[in-house]
mmCIF file of N, CA, C and O in Angstrom:
data_model
loop_
_atom_site.group_PDB
_atom_site.id
_atom_site.type_symbol
_atom_site.label_atom_id
_atom_site.label_comp_id
_atom_site.label_asym_id
_atom_site.label_seq_id
_atom_site.Cartn_x
_atom_site.Cartn_y
_atom_site.Cartn_z
ATOM 1 N N UNK A 1 -3.118 -8.691 5.472
ATOM 2 C CA UNK A 1 -3.332 -7.618 6.429
ATOM 3 C C UNK A 1 -4.840 -7.411 6.578
ATOM 4 O O UNK A 1 -5.402 -6.480 6.053
ATOM 5 N N UNK A 2 -5.469 -8.314 7.264
ATOM 6 C CA UNK A 2 -6.909 -8.278 7.488
ATOM 7 C C UNK A 2 -7.223 -7.341 8.653
ATOM 8 O O UNK A 2 -6.669 -7.469 9.736
ATOM 9 N N UNK A 3 -8.126 -6.400 8.425
ATOM 10 C CA UNK A 3 -8.522 -5.475 9.479
ATOM 11 C C UNK A 3 -9.362 -6.201 10.517
ATOM 12 O O UNK A 3 -10.254 -6.956 10.186
ATOM 13 N N UNK A 4 -9.044 -5.959 11.777
ATOM 14 C CA UNK A 4 -9.847 -6.477 12.883
ATOM 15 C C UNK A 4 -10.648 -5.292 13.417
ATOM 16 O O UNK A 4 -10.111 -4.433 14.112
ATOM 17 N N UNK A 5 -11.927 -5.264 13.078
ATOM 18 C CA UNK A 5 -12.740 -4.104 13.416
ATOM 19 C C UNK A 5 -12.801 -3.860 14.923
ATOM 20 O O UNK A 5 -12.893 -2.719 15.355
ATOM 21 N N UNK A 6 -12.702 -4.907 15.713
ATOM 22 C CA UNK A 6 -12.747 -4.734 17.160
ATOM 23 C C UNK A 6 -11.498 -4.037 17.696
ATOM 24 O O UNK A 6 -11.528 -3.466 18.774
ATOM 25 N N UNK A 7 -10.398 -4.072 16.929
ATOM 26 C CA UNK A 7 -9.137 -3.487 17.396
ATOM 27 C C UNK A 7 -8.647 -2.326 16.535
ATOM 28 O O UNK A 7 -7.905 -1.474 17.026
ATOM 29 N N UNK A 8 -9.024 -2.300 15.255
ATOM 30 C CA UNK A 8 -8.401 -1.382 14.306
ATOM 31 C C UNK A 8 -9.270 -0.206 13.892
ATOM 32 O O UNK A 8 -8.897 0.549 12.997
ATOM 33 N N UNK A 9 -10.416 -0.035 14.505
ATOM 34 C CA UNK A 9 -11.270 1.116 14.232
ATOM 35 C C UNK A 9 -11.390 1.892 15.527
ATOM 36 O O UNK A 9 -11.861 1.362 16.539
ATOM 37 N N UNK A 10 -10.925 3.141 15.488
ATOM 38 C CA UNK A 10 -10.961 3.940 16.714
ATOM 39 C C UNK A 10 -11.496 5.338 16.407
ATOM 40 O O UNK A 10 -11.312 5.857 15.308
ATOM 41 N N UNK A 11 -12.124 5.944 17.382
ATOM 42 C CA UNK A 11 -12.611 7.309 17.182
ATOM 43 C C UNK A 11 -11.459 8.323 17.221
ATOM 44 O O UNK A 11 -10.421 8.090 17.849
ATOM 45 N N UNK A 12 -11.670 9.404 16.540
ATOM 46 C CA UNK A 12 -10.685 10.478 16.487
ATOM 47 C C UNK A 12 -10.305 10.952 17.892
ATOM 48 O O UNK A 12 -9.139 11.276 18.145
ATOM 49 N N UNK A 13 -11.237 10.942 18.813
ATOM 50 C CA UNK A 13 -10.945 11.383 20.184
ATOM 51 C C UNK A 13 -9.871 10.509 20.833
ATOM 52 O O UNK A 13 -9.028 11.012 21.587
ATOM 53 N N UNK A 14 -9.860 9.194 20.534
ATOM 54 C CA UNK A 14 -8.809 8.318 21.069
ATOM 55 C C UNK A 14 -7.449 8.684 20.497
ATOM 56 O O UNK A 14 -6.430 8.633 21.196
ATOM 57 N N UNK A 15 -7.424 9.044 19.224
ATOM 58 C CA UNK A 15 -6.164 9.462 18.595
ATOM 59 C C UNK A 15 -5.654 10.744 19.250
ATOM 60 O O UNK A 15 -4.458 10.882 19.494
ATOM 61 N N UNK A 16 -6.558 11.651 19.555
ATOM 62 C CA UNK A 16 -6.169 12.916 20.198
ATOM 63 C C UNK A 16 -5.610 12.676 21.599
ATOM 64 O O UNK A 16 -4.667 13.334 22.014
ATOM 65 N N UNK A 17 -6.200 11.717 22.313
ATOM 66 C CA UNK A 17 -5.782 11.443 23.698
ATOM 67 C C UNK A 17 -4.426 10.750 23.741
ATOM 68 O O UNK A 17 -3.563 11.091 24.545
ATOM 69 N N UNK A 18 -4.226 9.748 22.874
ATOM 70 C CA UNK A 18 -2.991 8.975 22.926
ATOM 71 C C UNK A 18 -2.528 8.594 21.514
ATOM 72 O O UNK A 18 -2.656 7.436 21.109
ATOM 73 N N UNK A 19 -1.976 9.555 20.775
ATOM 74 C CA UNK A 19 -1.567 9.273 19.399
ATOM 75 C C UNK A 19 -0.462 8.222 19.309
ATOM 76 O O UNK A 19 -0.444 7.409 18.389
ATOM 77 N N UNK A 20 0.439 8.189 20.266
ATOM 78 C CA UNK A 20 1.529 7.213 20.246
ATOM 79 C C UNK A 20 1.014 5.787 20.310
ATOM 80 O O UNK A 20 1.542 4.897 19.644
ATOM 81 N N UNK A 21 -0.026 5.573 21.097
ATOM 82 C CA UNK A 21 -0.607 4.232 21.216
ATOM 83 C C UNK A 21 -1.184 3.779 19.876
ATOM 84 O O UNK A 21 -1.003 2.639 19.462
ATOM 85 N N UNK A 22 -1.847 4.669 19.180
ATOM 86 C CA UNK A 22 -2.456 4.344 17.892
ATOM 87 C C UNK A 22 -1.373 4.061 16.856
ATOM 88 O O UNK A 22 -1.444 3.071 16.119
ATOM 89 N N UNK A 23 -0.364 4.901 16.809
ATOM 90 C CA UNK A 23 0.731 4.714 15.848
ATOM 91 C C UNK A 23 1.462 3.404 16.133
ATOM 92 O O UNK A 23 1.744 2.627 15.206
ATOM 93 N N UNK A 24 1.759 3.138 17.386
ATOM 94 C CA UNK A 24 2.443 1.891 17.738
ATOM 95 C C UNK A 24 1.592 0.665 17.408
ATOM 96 O O UNK A 24 2.117 -0.358 16.969
ATOM 97 N N UNK A 25 0.290 0.773 17.606
ATOM 98 C CA UNK A 25 -0.605 -0.347 17.268
ATOM 99 C C UNK A 25 -0.518 -0.649 15.766
ATOM 100 O O UNK A 25 -0.371 -1.802 15.372
ATOM 101 N N UNK A 26 -0.583 0.388 14.936
ATOM 102 C CA UNK A 26 -0.500 0.197 13.485
ATOM 103 C C UNK A 26 0.852 -0.388 13.098
ATOM 104 O O UNK A 26 0.935 -1.304 12.273
ATOM 105 N N UNK A 27 1.900 0.121 13.712
ATOM 106 C CA UNK A 27 3.257 -0.346 13.399
ATOM 107 C C UNK A 27 3.477 -1.785 13.858
ATOM 108 O O UNK A 27 4.023 -2.604 13.119
ATOM 109 N N UNK A 28 3.023 -2.109 15.048
ATOM 110 C CA UNK A 28 3.272 -3.436 15.621
ATOM 111 C C UNK A 28 2.419 -4.535 14.991
ATOM 112 O O UNK A 28 2.873 -5.667 14.840
ATOM 113 N N UNK A 29 1.175 -4.217 14.641
ATOM 114 C CA UNK A 29 0.268 -5.231 14.086
ATOM 115 C C UNK A 29 0.387 -5.357 12.573
ATOM 116 O O UNK A 29 -0.115 -6.319 11.998
ATOM 117 N N UNK A 30 1.024 -4.371 11.935
ATOM 118 C CA UNK A 30 1.119 -4.320 10.469
ATOM 119 C C UNK A 30 -0.267 -4.268 9.828
ATOM 120 O O UNK A 30 -0.477 -4.770 8.729
ATOM 121 N N UNK A 31 -1.223 -3.651 10.553
ATOM 122 C CA UNK A 31 -2.567 -3.445 10.027
ATOM 123 C C UNK A 31 -2.875 -1.955 10.119
ATOM 124 O O UNK A 31 -2.499 -1.291 11.094
ATOM 125 N N UNK A 32 -3.557 -1.408 9.114
ATOM 126 C CA UNK A 32 -3.950 -0.002 9.208
ATOM 127 C C UNK A 32 -5.024 0.199 10.272
ATOM 128 O O UNK A 32 -5.807 -0.707 10.554
ATOM 129 N N UNK A 33 -5.033 1.381 10.858
ATOM 130 C CA UNK A 33 -6.039 1.747 11.853
ATOM 131 C C UNK A 33 -6.962 2.783 11.214
ATOM 132 O O UNK A 33 -6.497 3.807 10.704
ATOM 133 N N UNK A 34 -8.255 2.486 11.210
ATOM 134 C CA UNK A 34 -9.245 3.409 10.662
ATOM 135 C C UNK A 34 -9.670 4.383 11.748
ATOM 136 O O UNK A 34 -10.102 3.969 12.828
ATOM 137 N N UNK A 35 -9.539 5.664 11.462
ATOM 138 C CA UNK A 35 -9.932 6.719 12.392
ATOM 139 C C UNK A 35 -11.330 7.180 11.995
ATOM 140 O O UNK A 35 -11.575 7.482 10.822
ATOM 141 N N UNK A 36 -12.228 7.238 12.976
ATOM 142 C CA UNK A 36 -13.601 7.662 12.689
ATOM 143 C C UNK A 36 -13.927 8.962 13.406
ATOM 144 O O UNK A 36 -13.347 9.288 14.447
ATOM 145 N N UNK A 37 -14.861 9.674 12.834
ATOM 146 C CA UNK A 37 -15.402 10.877 13.455
ATOM 147 C C UNK A 37 -16.913 10.823 13.278
ATOM 148 O O UNK A 37 -17.398 10.727 12.137
ATOM 149 N N UNK A 38 -17.605 10.818 14.390
ATOM 150 C CA UNK A 38 -19.073 10.711 14.380
ATOM 151 C C UNK A 38 -19.537 9.468 13.625
ATOM 152 O O UNK A 38 -20.493 9.495 12.860
ATOM 153 N N UNK A 39 -18.792 8.378 13.807
ATOM 154 C CA UNK A 39 -19.176 7.100 13.229
ATOM 155 C C UNK A 39 -18.805 6.883 11.773
ATOM 156 O O UNK A 39 -19.106 5.846 11.199
ATOM 157 N N UNK A 40 -18.117 7.832 11.181
ATOM 158 C CA UNK A 40 -17.714 7.699 9.783
ATOM 159 C C UNK A 40 -16.192 7.707 9.670
ATOM 160 O O UNK A 40 -15.511 8.450 10.373
ATOM 161 N N UNK A 41 -15.686 6.888 8.771
ATOM 162 C CA UNK A 41 -14.245 6.855 8.552
ATOM 163 C C UNK A 41 -13.746 8.157 7.968
ATOM 164 O O UNK A 41 -14.353 8.696 7.033
ATOM 165 N N UNK A 42 -12.634 8.677 8.522
ATOM 166 C CA UNK A 42 -12.088 9.943 8.031
ATOM 167 C C UNK A 42 -10.599 9.850 7.674
ATOM 168 O O UNK A 42 -10.097 10.681 6.923
ATOM 169 N N UNK A 43 -9.900 8.849 8.210
ATOM 170 C CA UNK A 43 -8.461 8.751 7.945
ATOM 171 C C UNK A 43 -7.979 7.345 8.285
ATOM 172 O O UNK A 43 -8.669 6.577 8.951
ATOM 173 N N UNK A 44 -6.766 7.050 7.812
ATOM 174 C CA UNK A 44 -6.128 5.779 8.112
ATOM 175 C C UNK A 44 -4.720 6.053 8.619
ATOM 176 O O UNK A 44 -4.000 6.876 8.046
ATOM 177 N N UNK A 45 -4.349 5.382 9.699
ATOM 178 C CA UNK A 45 -2.989 5.445 10.220
ATOM 179 C C UNK A 45 -2.338 4.113 9.894
ATOM 180 O O UNK A 45 -2.892 3.057 10.174
ATOM 181 N N UNK A 46 -1.156 4.192 9.275
ATOM 182 C CA UNK A 46 -0.473 2.980 8.831
ATOM 183 C C UNK A 46 1.015 3.127 9.101
ATOM 184 O O UNK A 46 1.571 4.224 8.988
ATOM 185 N N UNK A 47 1.652 2.023 9.450
ATOM 186 C CA UNK A 47 3.094 2.050 9.657
ATOM 187 C C UNK A 47 3.814 2.419 8.364
ATOM 188 O O UNK A 47 3.393 2.016 7.273
ATOM 189 N N UNK A 48 4.900 3.150 8.477
ATOM 190 C CA UNK A 48 5.626 3.621 7.299
ATOM 191 C C UNK A 48 6.169 2.474 6.456
ATOM 192 O O UNK A 48 6.050 2.484 5.228
ATOM 193 N N UNK A 49 6.747 1.464 7.088
ATOM 194 C CA UNK A 49 7.268 0.315 6.339
ATOM 195 C C UNK A 49 6.159 -0.368 5.543
ATOM 196 O O UNK A 49 6.350 -0.731 4.378
ATOM 197 N N UNK A 50 4.999 -0.540 6.169
ATOM 198 C CA UNK A 50 3.877 -1.172 5.487
ATOM 199 C C UNK A 50 3.406 -0.319 4.308
ATOM 200 O O UNK A 50 3.108 -0.833 3.232
ATOM 201 N N UNK A 51 3.335 0.992 4.519
ATOM 202 C CA UNK A 51 2.928 1.906 3.449
ATOM 203 C C UNK A 51 3.894 1.812 2.272
ATOM 204 O O UNK A 51 3.477 1.702 1.114
ATOM 205 N N UNK A 52 5.193 1.860 2.561
ATOM 206 C CA UNK A 52 6.187 1.792 1.490
ATOM 207 C C UNK A 52 6.126 0.461 0.750
ATOM 208 O O UNK A 52 6.256 0.430 -0.477
ATOM 209 N N UNK A 53 5.921 -0.631 1.475
ATOM 210 C CA UNK A 53 5.805 -1.946 0.830
ATOM 211 C C UNK A 53 4.597 -2.008 -0.092
ATOM 212 O O UNK A 53 4.680 -2.534 -1.206
ATOM 213 N N UNK A 54 3.476 -1.478 0.369
ATOM 214 C CA UNK A 54 2.264 -1.489 -0.449
ATOM 215 C C UNK A 54 2.452 -0.629 -1.696
ATOM 216 O O UNK A 54 2.053 -1.016 -2.792
ATOM 217 N N UNK A 55 3.078 0.530 -1.543
ATOM 218 C CA UNK A 55 3.337 1.395 -2.702
ATOM 219 C C UNK A 55 4.233 0.680 -3.711
ATOM 220 O O UNK A 55 3.995 0.738 -4.918
ATOM 221 N N UNK A 56 5.272 0.007 -3.225
ATOM 222 C CA UNK A 56 6.193 -0.711 -4.100
ATOM 223 C C UNK A 56 5.469 -1.843 -4.835
ATOM 224 O O UNK A 56 5.655 -2.026 -6.041
ATOM 225 N N UNK A 57 4.643 -2.584 -4.115
ATOM 226 C CA UNK A 57 3.878 -3.672 -4.739
ATOM 227 C C UNK A 57 2.919 -3.134 -5.786
ATOM 228 O O UNK A 57 2.761 -3.725 -6.861
ATOM 229 N N UNK A 58 2.283 -2.012 -5.502
ATOM 230 C CA UNK A 58 1.354 -1.407 -6.451
ATOM 231 C C UNK A 58 2.076 -0.977 -7.723
ATOM 232 O O UNK A 58 1.585 -1.217 -8.838
ATOM 233 N N UNK A 59 3.240 -0.363 -7.587
ATOM 234 C CA UNK A 59 4.016 0.044 -8.753
ATOM 235 C C UNK A 59 4.429 -1.168 -9.588
ATOM 236 O O UNK A 59 4.399 -1.138 -10.811
ATOM 237 N N UNK A 60 4.799 -2.266 -8.924
ATOM 238 C CA UNK A 60 5.178 -3.488 -9.624
ATOM 239 C C UNK A 60 3.986 -4.040 -10.409
ATOM 240 O O UNK A 60 4.108 -4.390 -11.589
ATOM 241 N N UNK A 61 2.824 -4.104 -9.763
ATOM 242 C CA UNK A 61 1.625 -4.622 -10.432
ATOM 243 C C UNK A 61 1.256 -3.743 -11.626
ATOM 244 O O UNK A 61 0.894 -4.247 -12.696
ATOM 245 N N UNK A 62 1.376 -2.430 -11.468
ATOM 246 C CA UNK A 62 1.091 -1.517 -12.582
ATOM 247 C C UNK A 62 2.050 -1.764 -13.739
ATOM 248 O O UNK A 62 1.635 -1.758 -14.905
ATOM 249 N N UNK A 63 3.326 -1.985 -13.437
ATOM 250 C CA UNK A 63 4.317 -2.234 -14.483
ATOM 251 C C UNK A 63 4.028 -3.541 -15.210
ATOM 252 O O UNK A 63 4.138 -3.611 -16.447
ATOM 253 N N UNK A 64 3.644 -4.559 -14.477
ATOM 254 C CA UNK A 64 3.297 -5.845 -15.093
ATOM 255 C C UNK A 64 2.075 -5.663 -15.996
ATOM 256 O O UNK A 64 2.049 -6.144 -17.134
ATOM 257 N N UNK A 65 1.051 -4.973 -15.495
ATOM 258 C CA UNK A 65 -0.154 -4.740 -16.292
ATOM 259 C C UNK A 65 0.172 -3.952 -17.558
ATOM 260 O O UNK A 65 -0.340 -4.258 -18.643
ATOM 261 N N UNK A 66 1.043 -2.950 -17.432
ATOM 262 C CA UNK A 66 1.449 -2.164 -18.600
ATOM 263 C C UNK A 66 2.165 -3.047 -19.610
ATOM 264 O O UNK A 66 1.915 -2.977 -20.811
ATOM 265 N N UNK A 67 3.052 -3.904 -19.137
ATOM 266 C CA UNK A 67 3.770 -4.820 -20.021
ATOM 267 C C UNK A 67 2.832 -5.772 -20.733
ATOM 268 O O UNK A 67 2.977 -6.036 -21.936
ATOM 269 N N UNK A 68 1.855 -6.288 -20.021
ATOM 270 C CA UNK A 68 0.877 -7.191 -20.636
ATOM 271 C C UNK A 68 0.046 -6.474 -21.692
ATOM 272 O O UNK A 68 -0.252 -7.047 -22.756
ATOM 273 N N UNK A 69 -0.308 -5.221 -21.428
ATOM 274 C CA UNK A 69 -1.047 -4.436 -22.429
ATOM 275 C C UNK A 69 -0.197 -4.200 -23.668
ATOM 276 O O UNK A 69 -0.690 -4.277 -24.796
ATOM 277 N N UNK A 70 1.083 -3.919 -23.465
ATOM 278 C CA UNK A 70 1.975 -3.708 -24.608
ATOM 279 C C UNK A 70 2.105 -4.971 -25.448
ATOM 280 O O UNK A 70 2.094 -4.916 -26.678
ATOM 281 N N UNK A 71 2.197 -6.109 -24.801
ATOM 282 C CA UNK A 71 2.264 -7.382 -25.526
ATOM 283 C C UNK A 71 0.981 -7.597 -26.308
ATOM 284 O O UNK A 71 1.005 -7.957 -27.491
ATOM 285 N N UNK A 72 -0.148 -7.346 -25.663
ATOM 286 C CA UNK A 72 -1.455 -7.531 -26.306
ATOM 287 C C UNK A 72 -1.586 -6.630 -27.538
ATOM 288 O O UNK A 72 -2.184 -7.020 -28.534
ATOM 289 N N UNK A 73 -1.022 -5.431 -27.459
ATOM 290 C CA UNK A 73 -1.111 -4.476 -28.561
ATOM 291 C C UNK A 73 0.009 -4.669 -29.582
ATOM 292 O O UNK A 73 0.136 -3.900 -30.526
ATOM 293 N N UNK A 74 0.824 -5.694 -29.366
ATOM 294 C CA UNK A 74 1.885 -5.997 -30.323
ATOM 295 C C UNK A 74 3.115 -5.128 -30.198
ATOM 296 O O UNK A 74 3.965 -5.098 -31.096
ATOM 297 N N UNK A 75 3.258 -4.440 -29.097
ATOM 298 C CA UNK A 75 4.420 -3.573 -28.882
ATOM 299 C C UNK A 75 5.525 -4.391 -28.223
ATOM 300 O O UNK A 75 5.792 -4.271 -27.034
ATOM 301 N N UNK A 76 6.163 -5.234 -29.005
ATOM 302 C CA UNK A 76 7.234 -6.080 -28.486
ATOM 303 C C UNK A 76 8.533 -5.780 -29.216
ATOM 304 O O UNK A 76 8.535 -5.162 -30.278
ATOM 305 N N UNK A 77 9.634 -6.222 -28.636
ATOM 306 C CA UNK A 77 10.959 -6.040 -29.238
ATOM 307 C C UNK A 77 11.672 -7.381 -29.267
ATOM 308 O O UNK A 77 11.478 -8.220 -28.386
ATOM 309 N N UNK A 78 12.515 -7.541 -30.257
ATOM 310 C CA UNK A 78 13.341 -8.739 -30.354
ATOM 311 C C UNK A 78 14.410 -8.686 -29.274
ATOM 312 O O UNK A 78 14.962 -7.626 -28.985
ATOM 313 N N UNK A 79 14.718 -9.828 -28.687
ATOM 314 C CA UNK A 79 15.679 -9.874 -27.581
ATOM 315 C C UNK A 79 17.046 -9.331 -27.989
ATOM 316 O O UNK A 79 17.714 -8.666 -27.198
ATOM 317 N N UNK A 80 17.452 -9.590 -29.213
ATOM 318 C CA UNK A 80 18.759 -9.073 -29.655
ATOM 319 C C UNK A 80 18.763 -7.558 -29.725
ATOM 320 O O UNK A 80 19.761 -6.910 -29.383
ATOM 321 N N UNK A 81 17.640 -6.937 -30.112
ATOM 322 C CA UNK A 81 17.546 -5.475 -30.120
ATOM 323 C C UNK A 81 17.606 -4.909 -28.709
ATOM 324 O O UNK A 81 18.263 -3.889 -28.463
ATOM 325 N N UNK A 82 16.957 -5.567 -27.777
ATOM 326 C CA UNK A 82 16.962 -5.121 -26.384
ATOM 327 C C UNK A 82 18.380 -5.214 -25.815
ATOM 328 O O UNK A 82 18.853 -4.291 -25.148
ATOM 329 N N UNK A 83 19.082 -6.306 -26.117
ATOM 330 C CA UNK A 83 20.462 -6.465 -25.630
ATOM 331 C C UNK A 83 21.354 -5.369 -26.193
ATOM 332 O O UNK A 83 22.196 -4.818 -25.471
ATOM 333 N N UNK A 84 21.165 -5.012 -27.444
ATOM 334 C CA UNK A 84 21.954 -3.937 -28.054
ATOM 335 C C UNK A 84 21.683 -2.610 -27.348
ATOM 336 O O UNK A 84 22.611 -1.853 -27.057
ATOM 337 N N UNK A 85 20.407 -2.346 -27.072
ATOM 338 C CA UNK A 85 20.041 -1.093 -26.384
ATOM 339 C C UNK A 85 20.638 -1.022 -24.992
ATOM 340 O O UNK A 85 21.025 0.027 -24.524
ATOM 341 N N UNK A 86 20.726 -2.181 -24.323
ATOM 342 C CA UNK A 86 21.272 -2.228 -22.964
ATOM 343 C C UNK A 86 22.779 -2.386 -22.944
ATOM 344 O O UNK A 86 23.403 -2.304 -21.893
ATOM 345 N N UNK A 87 23.367 -2.650 -24.100
ATOM 346 C CA UNK A 87 24.805 -2.791 -24.176
ATOM 347 C C UNK A 87 25.312 -4.118 -23.624
ATOM 348 O O UNK A 87 26.420 -4.180 -23.086
ATOM 349 N N UNK A 88 24.518 -5.167 -23.765
ATOM 350 C CA UNK A 88 24.965 -6.492 -23.299
ATOM 351 C C UNK A 88 24.984 -7.492 -24.434
ATOM 352 O O UNK A 88 24.484 -7.316 -25.462
#
């Protein structure tokens, strides 16, 4: 999801004039739209599906990182103990 600055950066005034166009652009391109005010970024408009996917991916990466830290710190369990805890 590479931002195209020529298409994905718009002033706040454009959002005020035609919010549906901005939302549809973010949804259709699957790229976030950076909203600016006086030349500075102030907000991002992103399609809901894309937002949810990114949140899910972030949670997965955090869980993997947590698991790797636990392994590094020696916090592991024997597979037979895990199966007993899960009832399998």
